[in-house]
JSON list of C-alpha atoms in Angstrom, two decimals:
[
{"chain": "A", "resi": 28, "resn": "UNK", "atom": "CA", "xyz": [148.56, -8.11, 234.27]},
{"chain": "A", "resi": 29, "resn": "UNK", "atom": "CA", "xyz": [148.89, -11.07, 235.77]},
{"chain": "A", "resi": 30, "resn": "UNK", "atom": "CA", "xyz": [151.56, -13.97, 234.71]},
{"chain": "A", "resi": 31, "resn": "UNK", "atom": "CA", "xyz": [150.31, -17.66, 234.27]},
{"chain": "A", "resi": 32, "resn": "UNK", "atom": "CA", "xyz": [153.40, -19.17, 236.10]},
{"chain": "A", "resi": 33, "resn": "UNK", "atom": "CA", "xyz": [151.37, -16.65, 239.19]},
{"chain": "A", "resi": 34, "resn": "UNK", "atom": "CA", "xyz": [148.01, -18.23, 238.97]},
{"chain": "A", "resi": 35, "resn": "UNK", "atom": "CA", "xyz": [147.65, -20.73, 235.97]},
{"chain": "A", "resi": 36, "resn": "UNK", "atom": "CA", "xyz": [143.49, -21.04, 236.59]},
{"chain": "A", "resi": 37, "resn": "UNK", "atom": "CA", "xyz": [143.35, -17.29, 237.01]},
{"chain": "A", "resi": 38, "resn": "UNK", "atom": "CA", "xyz": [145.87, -16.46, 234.34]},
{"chain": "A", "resi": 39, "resn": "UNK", "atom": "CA", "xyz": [142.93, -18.40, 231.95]},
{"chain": "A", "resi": 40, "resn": "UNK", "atom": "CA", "xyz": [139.87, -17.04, 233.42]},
{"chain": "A", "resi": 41, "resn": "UNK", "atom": "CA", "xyz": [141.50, -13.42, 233.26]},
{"chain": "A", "resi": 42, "resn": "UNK", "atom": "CA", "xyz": [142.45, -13.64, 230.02]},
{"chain": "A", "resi": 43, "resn": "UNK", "atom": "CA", "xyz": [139.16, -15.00, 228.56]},
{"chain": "A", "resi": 44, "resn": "UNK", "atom": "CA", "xyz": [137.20, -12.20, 230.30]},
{"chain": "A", "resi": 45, "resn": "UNK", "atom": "CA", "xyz": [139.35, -9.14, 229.07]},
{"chain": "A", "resi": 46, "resn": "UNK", "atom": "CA", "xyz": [138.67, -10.62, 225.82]},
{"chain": "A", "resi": 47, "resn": "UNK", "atom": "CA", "xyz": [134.82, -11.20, 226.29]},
{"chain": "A", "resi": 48, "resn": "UNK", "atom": "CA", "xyz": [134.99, -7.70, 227.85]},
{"chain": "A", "resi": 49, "resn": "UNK", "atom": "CA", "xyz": [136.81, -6.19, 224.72]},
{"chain": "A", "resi": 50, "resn": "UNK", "atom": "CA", "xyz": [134.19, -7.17, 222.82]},
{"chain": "A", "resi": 51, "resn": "UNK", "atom": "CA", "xyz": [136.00, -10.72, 220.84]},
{"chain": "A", "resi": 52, "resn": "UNK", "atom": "CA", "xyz": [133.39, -12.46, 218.92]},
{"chain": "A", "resi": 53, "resn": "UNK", "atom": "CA", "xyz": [132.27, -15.57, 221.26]},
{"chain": "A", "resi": 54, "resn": "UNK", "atom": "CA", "xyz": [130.78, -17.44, 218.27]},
{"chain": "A", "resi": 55, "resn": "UNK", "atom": "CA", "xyz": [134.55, -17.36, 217.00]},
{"chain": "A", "resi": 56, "resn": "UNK", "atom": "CA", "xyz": [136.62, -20.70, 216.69]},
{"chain": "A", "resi": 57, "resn": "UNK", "atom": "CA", "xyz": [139.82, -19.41, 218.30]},
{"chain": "A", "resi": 58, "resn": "UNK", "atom": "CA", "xyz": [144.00, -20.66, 217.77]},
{"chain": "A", "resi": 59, "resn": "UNK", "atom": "CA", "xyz": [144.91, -21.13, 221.05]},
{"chain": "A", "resi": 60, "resn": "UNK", "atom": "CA", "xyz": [149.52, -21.64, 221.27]},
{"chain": "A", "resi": 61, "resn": "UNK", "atom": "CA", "xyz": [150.46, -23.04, 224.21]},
{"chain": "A", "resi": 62, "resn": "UNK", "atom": "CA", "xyz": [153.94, -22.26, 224.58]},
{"chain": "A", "resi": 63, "resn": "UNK", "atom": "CA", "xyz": [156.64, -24.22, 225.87]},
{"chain": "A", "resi": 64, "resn": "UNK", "atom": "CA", "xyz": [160.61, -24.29, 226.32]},
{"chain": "A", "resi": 65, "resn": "UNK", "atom": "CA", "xyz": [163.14, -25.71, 227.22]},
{"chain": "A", "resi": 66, "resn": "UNK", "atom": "CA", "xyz": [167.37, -25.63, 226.62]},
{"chain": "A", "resi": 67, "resn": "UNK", "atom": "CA", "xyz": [167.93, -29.47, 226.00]},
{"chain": "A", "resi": 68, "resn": "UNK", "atom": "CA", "xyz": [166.74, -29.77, 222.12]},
{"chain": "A", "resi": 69, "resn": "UNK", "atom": "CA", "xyz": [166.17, -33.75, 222.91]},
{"chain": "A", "resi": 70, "resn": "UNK", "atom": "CA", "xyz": [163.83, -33.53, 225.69]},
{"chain": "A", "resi": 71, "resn": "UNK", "atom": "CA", "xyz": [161.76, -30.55, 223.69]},
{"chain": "A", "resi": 72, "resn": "UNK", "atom": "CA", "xyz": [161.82, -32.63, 220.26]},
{"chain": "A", "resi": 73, "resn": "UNK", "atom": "CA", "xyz": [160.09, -35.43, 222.46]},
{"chain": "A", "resi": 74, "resn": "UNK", "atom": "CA", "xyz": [157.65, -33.02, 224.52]},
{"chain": "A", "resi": 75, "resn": "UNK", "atom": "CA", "xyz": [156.58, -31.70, 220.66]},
{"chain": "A", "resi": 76, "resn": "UNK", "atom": "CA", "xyz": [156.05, -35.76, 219.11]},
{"chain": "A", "resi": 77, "resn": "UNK", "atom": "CA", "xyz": [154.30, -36.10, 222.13]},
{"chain": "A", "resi": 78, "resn": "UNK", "atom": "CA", "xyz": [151.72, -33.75, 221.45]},
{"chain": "A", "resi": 79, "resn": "UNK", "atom": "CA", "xyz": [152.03, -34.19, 217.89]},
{"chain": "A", "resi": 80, "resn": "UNK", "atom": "CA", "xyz": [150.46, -37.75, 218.79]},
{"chain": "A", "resi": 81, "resn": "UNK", "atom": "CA", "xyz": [147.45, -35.87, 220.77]},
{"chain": "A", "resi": 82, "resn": "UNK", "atom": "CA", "xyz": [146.71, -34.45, 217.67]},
{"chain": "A", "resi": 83, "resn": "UNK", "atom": "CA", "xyz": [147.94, -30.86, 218.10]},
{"chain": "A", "resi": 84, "resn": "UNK", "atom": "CA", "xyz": [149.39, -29.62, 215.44]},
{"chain": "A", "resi": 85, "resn": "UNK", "atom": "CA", "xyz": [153.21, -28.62, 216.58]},
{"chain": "A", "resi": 86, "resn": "UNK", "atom": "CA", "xyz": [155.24, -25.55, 215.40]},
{"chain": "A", "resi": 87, "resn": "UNK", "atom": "CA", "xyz": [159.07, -25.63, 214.66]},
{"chain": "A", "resi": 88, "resn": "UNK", "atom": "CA", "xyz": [161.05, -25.34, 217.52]},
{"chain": "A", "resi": 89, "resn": "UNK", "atom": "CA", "xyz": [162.91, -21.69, 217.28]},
{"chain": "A", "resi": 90, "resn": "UNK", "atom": "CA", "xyz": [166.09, -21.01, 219.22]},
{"chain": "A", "resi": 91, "resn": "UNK", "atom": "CA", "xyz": [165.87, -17.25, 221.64]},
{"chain": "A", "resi": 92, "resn": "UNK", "atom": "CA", "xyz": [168.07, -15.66, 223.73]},
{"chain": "A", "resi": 93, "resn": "UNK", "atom": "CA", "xyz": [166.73, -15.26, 227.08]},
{"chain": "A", "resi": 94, "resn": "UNK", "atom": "CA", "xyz": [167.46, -11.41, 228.51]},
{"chain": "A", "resi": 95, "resn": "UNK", "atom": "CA", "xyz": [170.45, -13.21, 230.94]},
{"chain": "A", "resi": 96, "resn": "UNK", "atom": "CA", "xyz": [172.16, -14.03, 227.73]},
{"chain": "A", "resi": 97, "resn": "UNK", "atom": "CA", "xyz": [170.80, -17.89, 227.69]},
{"chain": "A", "resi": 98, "resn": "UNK", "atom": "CA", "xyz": [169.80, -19.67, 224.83]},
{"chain": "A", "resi": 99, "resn": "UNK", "atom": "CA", "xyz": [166.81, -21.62, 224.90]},
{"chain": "A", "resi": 100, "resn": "UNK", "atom": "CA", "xyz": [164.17, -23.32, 222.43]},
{"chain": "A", "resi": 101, "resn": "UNK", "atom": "CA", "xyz": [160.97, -22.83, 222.07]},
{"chain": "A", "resi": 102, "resn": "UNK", "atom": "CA", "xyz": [157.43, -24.31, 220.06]},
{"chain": "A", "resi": 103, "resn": "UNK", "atom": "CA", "xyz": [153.84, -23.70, 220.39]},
{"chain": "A", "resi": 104, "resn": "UNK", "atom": "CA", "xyz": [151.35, -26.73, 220.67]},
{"chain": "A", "resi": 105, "resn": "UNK", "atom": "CA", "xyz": [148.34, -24.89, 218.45]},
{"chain": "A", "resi": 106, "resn": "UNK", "atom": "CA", "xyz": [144.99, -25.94, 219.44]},
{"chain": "A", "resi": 107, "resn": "UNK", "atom": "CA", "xyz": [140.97, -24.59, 218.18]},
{"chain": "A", "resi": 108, "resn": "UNK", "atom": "CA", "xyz": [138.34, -24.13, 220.05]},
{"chain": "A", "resi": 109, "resn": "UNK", "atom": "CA", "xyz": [135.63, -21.20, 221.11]},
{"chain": "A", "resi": 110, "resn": "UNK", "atom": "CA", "xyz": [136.83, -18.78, 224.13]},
{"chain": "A", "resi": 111, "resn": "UNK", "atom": "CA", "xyz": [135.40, -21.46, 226.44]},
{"chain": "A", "resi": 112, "resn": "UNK", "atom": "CA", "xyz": [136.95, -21.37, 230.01]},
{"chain": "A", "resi": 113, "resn": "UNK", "atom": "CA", "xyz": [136.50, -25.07, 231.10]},
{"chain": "A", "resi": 114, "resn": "UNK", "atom": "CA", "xyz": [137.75, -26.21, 227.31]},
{"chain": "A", "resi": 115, "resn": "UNK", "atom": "CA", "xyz": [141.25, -24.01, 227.72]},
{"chain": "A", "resi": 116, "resn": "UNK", "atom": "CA", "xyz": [141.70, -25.38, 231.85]},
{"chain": "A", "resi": 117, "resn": "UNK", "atom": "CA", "xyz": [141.35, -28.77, 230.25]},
{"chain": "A", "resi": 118, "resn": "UNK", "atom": "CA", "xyz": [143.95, -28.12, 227.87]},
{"chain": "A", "resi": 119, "resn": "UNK", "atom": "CA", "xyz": [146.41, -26.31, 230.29]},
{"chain": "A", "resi": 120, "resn": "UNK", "atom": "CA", "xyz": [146.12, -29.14, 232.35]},
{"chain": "A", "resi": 121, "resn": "UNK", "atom": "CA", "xyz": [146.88, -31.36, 229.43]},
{"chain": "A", "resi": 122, "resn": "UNK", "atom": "CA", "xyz": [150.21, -29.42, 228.94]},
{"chain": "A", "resi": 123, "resn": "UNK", "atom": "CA", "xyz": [151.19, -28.70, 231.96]},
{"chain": "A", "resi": 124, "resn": "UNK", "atom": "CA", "xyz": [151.50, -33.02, 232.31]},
{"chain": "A", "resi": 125, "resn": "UNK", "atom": "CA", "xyz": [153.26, -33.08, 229.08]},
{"chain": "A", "resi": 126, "resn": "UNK", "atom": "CA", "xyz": [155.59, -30.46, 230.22]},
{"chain": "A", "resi": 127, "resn": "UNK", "atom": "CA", "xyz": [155.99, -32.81, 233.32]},
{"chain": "A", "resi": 128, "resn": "UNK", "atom": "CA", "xyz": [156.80, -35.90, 231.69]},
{"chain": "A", "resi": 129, "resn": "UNK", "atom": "CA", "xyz": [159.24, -34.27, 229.37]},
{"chain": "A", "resi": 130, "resn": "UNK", "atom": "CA", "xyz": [160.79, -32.04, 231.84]},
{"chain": "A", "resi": 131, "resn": "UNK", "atom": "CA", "xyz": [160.51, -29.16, 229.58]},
{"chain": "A", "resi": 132, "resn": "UNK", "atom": "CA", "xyz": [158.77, -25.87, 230.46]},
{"chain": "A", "resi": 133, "resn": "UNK", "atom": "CA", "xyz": [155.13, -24.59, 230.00]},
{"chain": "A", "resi": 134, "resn": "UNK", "atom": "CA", "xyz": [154.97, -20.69, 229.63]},
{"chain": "A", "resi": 135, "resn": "UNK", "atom": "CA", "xyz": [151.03, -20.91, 229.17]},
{"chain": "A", "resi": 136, "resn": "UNK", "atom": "CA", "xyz": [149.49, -20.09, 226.25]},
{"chain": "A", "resi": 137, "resn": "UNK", "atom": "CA", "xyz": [147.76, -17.21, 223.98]},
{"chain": "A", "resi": 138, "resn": "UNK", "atom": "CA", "xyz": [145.28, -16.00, 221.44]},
{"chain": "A", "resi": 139, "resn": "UNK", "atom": "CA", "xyz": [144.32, -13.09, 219.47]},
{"chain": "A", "resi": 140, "resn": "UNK", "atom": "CA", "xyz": [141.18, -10.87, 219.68]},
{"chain": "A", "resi": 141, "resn": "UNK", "atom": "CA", "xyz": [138.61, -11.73, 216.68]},
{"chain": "A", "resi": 142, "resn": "UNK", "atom": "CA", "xyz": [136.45, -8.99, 215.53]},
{"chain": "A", "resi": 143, "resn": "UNK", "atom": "CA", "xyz": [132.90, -9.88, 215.59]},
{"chain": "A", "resi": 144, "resn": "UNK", "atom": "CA", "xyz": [131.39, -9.80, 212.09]}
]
């Protein structure tokens, strides 16, 4: 599968498509969590008010141990919306500047299939 760091436009469309293929209800409002990290608590804490005041709702930051042994933290920036391509681009874009700015890093971003009903 391919990584977003790879091809972040691709990473999107891909993912979108496996889950159109697989049958995910399109009519479905969908939680998208855009992930991002970082190991300087300050910088993250200000990346996460930052989209807090783009009205995303933010998650806790959680600490991880990276498999080299480093610790890092980590939130998700949750956003709704169908399984629209053009909507989720416009969001990536949207954190991959806030990850910018903040110099914090964006790992892309997820979703779960929805059963149609």
């Amino acid at each position: 599968m391919m990584d977003y760091i790879d091809d972040p436009k691709g990473f999107t469309t891909n993912i979108v498509n496996m889950l159109i293929e697989d049958g995910s209800d399109l009519d479905a409002i969908y939680t998208i969590e855009h992930h991002f990290s970082s190991t300087n608590f300050d910088k993250l804490e200000k990346a996460a008010v930052a989209a807090f005041k783009l009205n995303y709702e933010v998650t806790d930051a959680e600490e991880f141990d990276t498999d080299d042994g480093q610790e890092i933290l980590a939130f998700d920036v949750i956003a709704e919306c169908k399984l629209d391509i053009e909507v989720i681009q416009a969001q990536v874009a949207q954190m991959e500047k806030l990850a910018a700015e903040y110099q914090v890093e964006y790992d892309g971003w997820g979703t779960e299939f929805i059963e149609p009903e």
